[in-house]
mmCIF file of C-alpha atoms in Angstrom:
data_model
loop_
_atom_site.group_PDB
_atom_site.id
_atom_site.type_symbol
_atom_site.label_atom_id
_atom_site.label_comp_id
_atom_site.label_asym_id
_atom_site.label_seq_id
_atom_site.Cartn_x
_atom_site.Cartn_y
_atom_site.Cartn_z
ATOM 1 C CA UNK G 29 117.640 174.687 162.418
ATOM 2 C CA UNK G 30 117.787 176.144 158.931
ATOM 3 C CA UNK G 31 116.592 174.405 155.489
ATOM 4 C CA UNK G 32 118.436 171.448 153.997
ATOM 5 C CA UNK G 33 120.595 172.581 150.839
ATOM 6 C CA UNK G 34 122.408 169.995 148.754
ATOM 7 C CA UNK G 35 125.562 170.092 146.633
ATOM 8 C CA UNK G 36 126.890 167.402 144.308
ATOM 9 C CA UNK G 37 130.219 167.520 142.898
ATOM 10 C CA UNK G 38 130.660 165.650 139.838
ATOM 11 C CA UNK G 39 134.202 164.794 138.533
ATOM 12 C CA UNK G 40 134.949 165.413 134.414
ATOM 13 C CA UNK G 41 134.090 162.283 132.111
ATOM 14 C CA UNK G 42 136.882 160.406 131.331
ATOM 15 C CA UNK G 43 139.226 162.395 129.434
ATOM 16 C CA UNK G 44 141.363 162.055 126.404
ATOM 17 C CA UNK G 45 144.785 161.740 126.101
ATOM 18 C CA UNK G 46 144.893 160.911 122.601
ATOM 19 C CA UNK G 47 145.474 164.384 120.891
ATOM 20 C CA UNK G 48 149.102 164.965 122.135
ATOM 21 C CA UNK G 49 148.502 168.623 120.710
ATOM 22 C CA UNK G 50 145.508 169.239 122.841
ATOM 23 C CA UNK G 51 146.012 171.312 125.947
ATOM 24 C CA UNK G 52 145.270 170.254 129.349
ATOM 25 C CA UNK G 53 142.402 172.730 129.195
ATOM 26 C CA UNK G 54 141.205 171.655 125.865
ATOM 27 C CA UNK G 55 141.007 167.842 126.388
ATOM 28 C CA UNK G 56 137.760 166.010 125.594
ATOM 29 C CA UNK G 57 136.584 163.188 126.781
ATOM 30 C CA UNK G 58 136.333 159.740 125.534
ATOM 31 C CA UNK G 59 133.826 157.579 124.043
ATOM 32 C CA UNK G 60 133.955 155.254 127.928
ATOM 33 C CA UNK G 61 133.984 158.419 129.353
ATOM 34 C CA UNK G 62 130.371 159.677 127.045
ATOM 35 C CA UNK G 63 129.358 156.344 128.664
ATOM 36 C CA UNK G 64 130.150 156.558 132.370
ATOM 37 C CA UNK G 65 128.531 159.813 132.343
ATOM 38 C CA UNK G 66 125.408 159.080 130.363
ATOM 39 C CA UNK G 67 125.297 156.451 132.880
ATOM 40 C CA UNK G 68 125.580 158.209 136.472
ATOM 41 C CA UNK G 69 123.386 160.921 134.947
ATOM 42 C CA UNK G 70 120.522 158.404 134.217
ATOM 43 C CA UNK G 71 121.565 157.488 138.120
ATOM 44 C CA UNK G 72 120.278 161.198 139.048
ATOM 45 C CA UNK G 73 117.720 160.929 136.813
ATOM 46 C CA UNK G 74 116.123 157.600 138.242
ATOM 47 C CA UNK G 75 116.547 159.179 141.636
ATOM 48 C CA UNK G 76 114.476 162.786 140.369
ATOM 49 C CA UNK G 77 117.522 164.936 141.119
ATOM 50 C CA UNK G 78 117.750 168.135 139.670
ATOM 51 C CA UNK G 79 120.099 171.184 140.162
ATOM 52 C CA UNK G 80 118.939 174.918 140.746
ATOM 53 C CA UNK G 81 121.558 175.816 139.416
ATOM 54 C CA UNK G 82 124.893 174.002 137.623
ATOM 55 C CA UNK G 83 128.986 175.640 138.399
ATOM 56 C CA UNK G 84 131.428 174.342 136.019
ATOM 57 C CA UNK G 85 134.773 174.617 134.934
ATOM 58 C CA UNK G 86 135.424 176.249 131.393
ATOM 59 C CA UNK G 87 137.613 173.421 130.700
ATOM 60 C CA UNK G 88 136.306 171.483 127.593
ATOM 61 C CA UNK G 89 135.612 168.017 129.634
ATOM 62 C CA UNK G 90 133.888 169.817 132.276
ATOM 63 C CA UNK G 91 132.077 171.023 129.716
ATOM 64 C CA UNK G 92 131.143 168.018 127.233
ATOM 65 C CA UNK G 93 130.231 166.631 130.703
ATOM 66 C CA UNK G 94 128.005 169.090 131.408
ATOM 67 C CA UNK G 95 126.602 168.701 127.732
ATOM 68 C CA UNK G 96 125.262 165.105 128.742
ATOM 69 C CA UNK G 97 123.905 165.631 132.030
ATOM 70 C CA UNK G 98 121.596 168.843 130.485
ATOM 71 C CA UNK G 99 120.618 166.177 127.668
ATOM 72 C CA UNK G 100 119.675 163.376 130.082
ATOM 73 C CA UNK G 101 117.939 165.216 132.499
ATOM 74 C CA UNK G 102 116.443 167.201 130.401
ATOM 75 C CA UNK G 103 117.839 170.416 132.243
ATOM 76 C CA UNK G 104 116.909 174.125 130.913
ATOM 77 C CA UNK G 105 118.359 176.122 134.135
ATOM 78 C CA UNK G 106 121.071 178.097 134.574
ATOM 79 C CA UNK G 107 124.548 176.921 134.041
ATOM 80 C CA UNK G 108 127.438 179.217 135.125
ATOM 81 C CA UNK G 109 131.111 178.100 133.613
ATOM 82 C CA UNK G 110 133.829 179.503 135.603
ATOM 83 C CA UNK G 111 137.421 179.505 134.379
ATOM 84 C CA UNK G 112 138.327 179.600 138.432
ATOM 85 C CA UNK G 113 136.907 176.252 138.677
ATOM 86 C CA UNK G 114 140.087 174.965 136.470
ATOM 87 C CA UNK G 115 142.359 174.217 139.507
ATOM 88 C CA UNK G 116 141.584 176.145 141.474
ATOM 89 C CA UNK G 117 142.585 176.549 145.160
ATOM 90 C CA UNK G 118 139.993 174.487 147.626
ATOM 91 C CA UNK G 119 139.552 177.679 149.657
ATOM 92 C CA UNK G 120 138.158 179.616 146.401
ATOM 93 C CA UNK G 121 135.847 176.920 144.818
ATOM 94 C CA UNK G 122 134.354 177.661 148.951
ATOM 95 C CA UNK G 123 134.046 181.576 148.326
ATOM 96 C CA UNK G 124 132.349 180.343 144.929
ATOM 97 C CA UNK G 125 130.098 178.054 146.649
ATOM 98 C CA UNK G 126 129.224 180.659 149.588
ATOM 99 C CA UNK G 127 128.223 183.427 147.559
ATOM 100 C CA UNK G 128 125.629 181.760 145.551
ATOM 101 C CA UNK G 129 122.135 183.301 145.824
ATOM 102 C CA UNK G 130 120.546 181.771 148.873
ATOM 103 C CA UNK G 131 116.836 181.049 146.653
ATOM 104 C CA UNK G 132 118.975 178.034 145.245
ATOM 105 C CA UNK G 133 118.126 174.781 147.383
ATOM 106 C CA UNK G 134 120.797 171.808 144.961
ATOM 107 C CA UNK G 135 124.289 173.008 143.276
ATOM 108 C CA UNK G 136 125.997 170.991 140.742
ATOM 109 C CA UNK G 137 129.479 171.508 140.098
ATOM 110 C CA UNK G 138 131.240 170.272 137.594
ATOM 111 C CA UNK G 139 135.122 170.086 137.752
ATOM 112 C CA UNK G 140 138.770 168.159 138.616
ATOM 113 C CA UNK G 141 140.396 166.573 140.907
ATOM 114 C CA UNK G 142 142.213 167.224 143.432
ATOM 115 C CA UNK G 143 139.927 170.176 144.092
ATOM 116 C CA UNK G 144 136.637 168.102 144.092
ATOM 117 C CA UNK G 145 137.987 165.528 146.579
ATOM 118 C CA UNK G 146 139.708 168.350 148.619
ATOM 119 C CA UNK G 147 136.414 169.975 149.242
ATOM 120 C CA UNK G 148 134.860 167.373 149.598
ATOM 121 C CA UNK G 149 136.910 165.940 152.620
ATOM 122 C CA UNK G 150 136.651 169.415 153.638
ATOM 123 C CA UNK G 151 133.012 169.420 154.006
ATOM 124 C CA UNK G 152 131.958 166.118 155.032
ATOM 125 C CA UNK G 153 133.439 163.912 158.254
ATOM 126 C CA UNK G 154 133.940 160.964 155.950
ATOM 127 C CA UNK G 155 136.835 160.709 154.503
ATOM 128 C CA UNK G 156 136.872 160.214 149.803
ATOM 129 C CA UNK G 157 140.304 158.625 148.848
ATOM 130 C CA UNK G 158 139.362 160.298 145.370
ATOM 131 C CA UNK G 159 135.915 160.914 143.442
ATOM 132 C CA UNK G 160 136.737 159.146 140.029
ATOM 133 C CA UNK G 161 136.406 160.211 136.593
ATOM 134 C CA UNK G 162 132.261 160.714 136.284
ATOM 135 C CA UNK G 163 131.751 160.184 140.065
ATOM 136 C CA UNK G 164 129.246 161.786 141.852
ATOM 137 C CA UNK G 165 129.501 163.130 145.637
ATOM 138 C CA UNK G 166 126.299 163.926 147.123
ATOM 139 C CA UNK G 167 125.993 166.220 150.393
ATOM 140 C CA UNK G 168 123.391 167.689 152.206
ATOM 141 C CA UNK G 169 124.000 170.857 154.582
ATOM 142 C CA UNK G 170 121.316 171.891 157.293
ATOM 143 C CA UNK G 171 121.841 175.468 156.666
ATOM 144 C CA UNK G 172 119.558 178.772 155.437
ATOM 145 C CA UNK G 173 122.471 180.530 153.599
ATOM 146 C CA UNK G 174 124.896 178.998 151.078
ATOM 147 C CA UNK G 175 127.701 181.525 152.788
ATOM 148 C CA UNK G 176 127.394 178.877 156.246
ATOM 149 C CA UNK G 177 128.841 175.953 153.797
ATOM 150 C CA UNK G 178 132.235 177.422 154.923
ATOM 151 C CA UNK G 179 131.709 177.245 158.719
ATOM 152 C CA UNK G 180 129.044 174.011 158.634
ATOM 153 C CA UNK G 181 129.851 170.736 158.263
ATOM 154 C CA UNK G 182 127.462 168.498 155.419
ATOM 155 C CA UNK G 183 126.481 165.223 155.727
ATOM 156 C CA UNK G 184 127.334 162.090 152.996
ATOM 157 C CA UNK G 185 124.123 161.628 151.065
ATOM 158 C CA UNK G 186 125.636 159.623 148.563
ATOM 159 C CA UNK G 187 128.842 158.788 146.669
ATOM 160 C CA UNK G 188 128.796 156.993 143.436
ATOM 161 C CA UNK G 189 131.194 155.961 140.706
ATOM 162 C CA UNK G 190 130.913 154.296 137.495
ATOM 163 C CA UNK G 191 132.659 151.013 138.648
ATOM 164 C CA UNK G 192 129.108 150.116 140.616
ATOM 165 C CA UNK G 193 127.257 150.143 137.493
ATOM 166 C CA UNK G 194 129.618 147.691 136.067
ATOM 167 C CA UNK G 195 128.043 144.517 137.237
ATOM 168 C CA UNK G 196 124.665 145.663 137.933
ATOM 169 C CA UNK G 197 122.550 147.938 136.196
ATOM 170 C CA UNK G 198 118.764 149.192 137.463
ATOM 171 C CA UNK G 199 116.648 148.431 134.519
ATOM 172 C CA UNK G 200 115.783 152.252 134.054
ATOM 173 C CA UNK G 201 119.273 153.464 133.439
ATOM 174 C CA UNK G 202 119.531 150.353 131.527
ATOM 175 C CA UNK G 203 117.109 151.219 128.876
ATOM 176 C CA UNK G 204 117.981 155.029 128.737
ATOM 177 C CA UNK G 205 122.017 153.878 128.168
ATOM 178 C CA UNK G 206 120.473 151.582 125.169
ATOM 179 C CA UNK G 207 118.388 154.366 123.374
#
């Protein structure tokens, strides 16, 4: 068979609502929302995950949520902001996924809902009611070329929100969330 690439989708942080003058598109996100991503990053970081390469939406809680995970994982690769990742259609966040360069092994992309858990029920057998604000979808595809993500099914490697860190915290993120 071919070579195991891996693609996490990552839902926006939390965003704000606050600033009734704010566009959809230029929403921030919230102090909980800082939190719960600061949070599931240290969860990637505790597990030594790190993209190739990071998709985004231009949208400005896509990309404040981006801002934290490069800051807690200490990322210096690429990062590619796309305004087609803004709701998008499912079927073009796939083109975007199967033309990436075929070097790249892990894909992070940032973006919204319903898209993320579209594609991901797309992609996977099991079945994501929705990926929560600062969840984190983790699959795995046993395939050579990223352009076979549209004709392969992945498997579930993970899928984590910030709810399970509510009650119990490993020590590591623990300490990173308190510095």
């Amino acid at each position: 068979m071919g070579k195991i690439k891996t693609l996490y989708f990552i839902r926006n942080a939390k965003a704000d609502w606050d600033d009734i003058d704010a566009s959809d598109f230029e929403r921030g996100i919230t102090k909980k929302g800082k939190k719960d991503i600061k949070t599931m990053s240290s969860y990637l970081k505790l597990k030594n995950i790190m993209p190739d390469t990071i998709i985004s939406s231009c949208a400005l809680r896509a990309q404040q949520t981006v801002d934290i995970i490069l800051e807690n994982l200490e990322y210096k690769n690429r990062v590619v902001y796309l305004k087609e990742l803004y709701y998008t259609p499912t079927v073009t966040l796939l083109e975007i996924l199967a033309m990436q360069d075929d070097s790249i092994e892990t894909i992070f992309v940032v973006g919204h809902n319903p898209q993320l858990t579209d594609i991901a029920n797309m992609l996977i057998d099991d079945h994501i009611s929705k990926i929560p604000s600062s969840g984190i979808v983790a699959m795995k595809f046993d395939i050579k070329e990223w352009h076979d993500v549209i004709y392969t099914k992945g498997e579930l490697d993970f899928f984590i929100t910030p709810k399970q860190f509510k009650y119990y915290m490993p020590k590591q993120i623990r300490a990173v969330l308190e510095n």
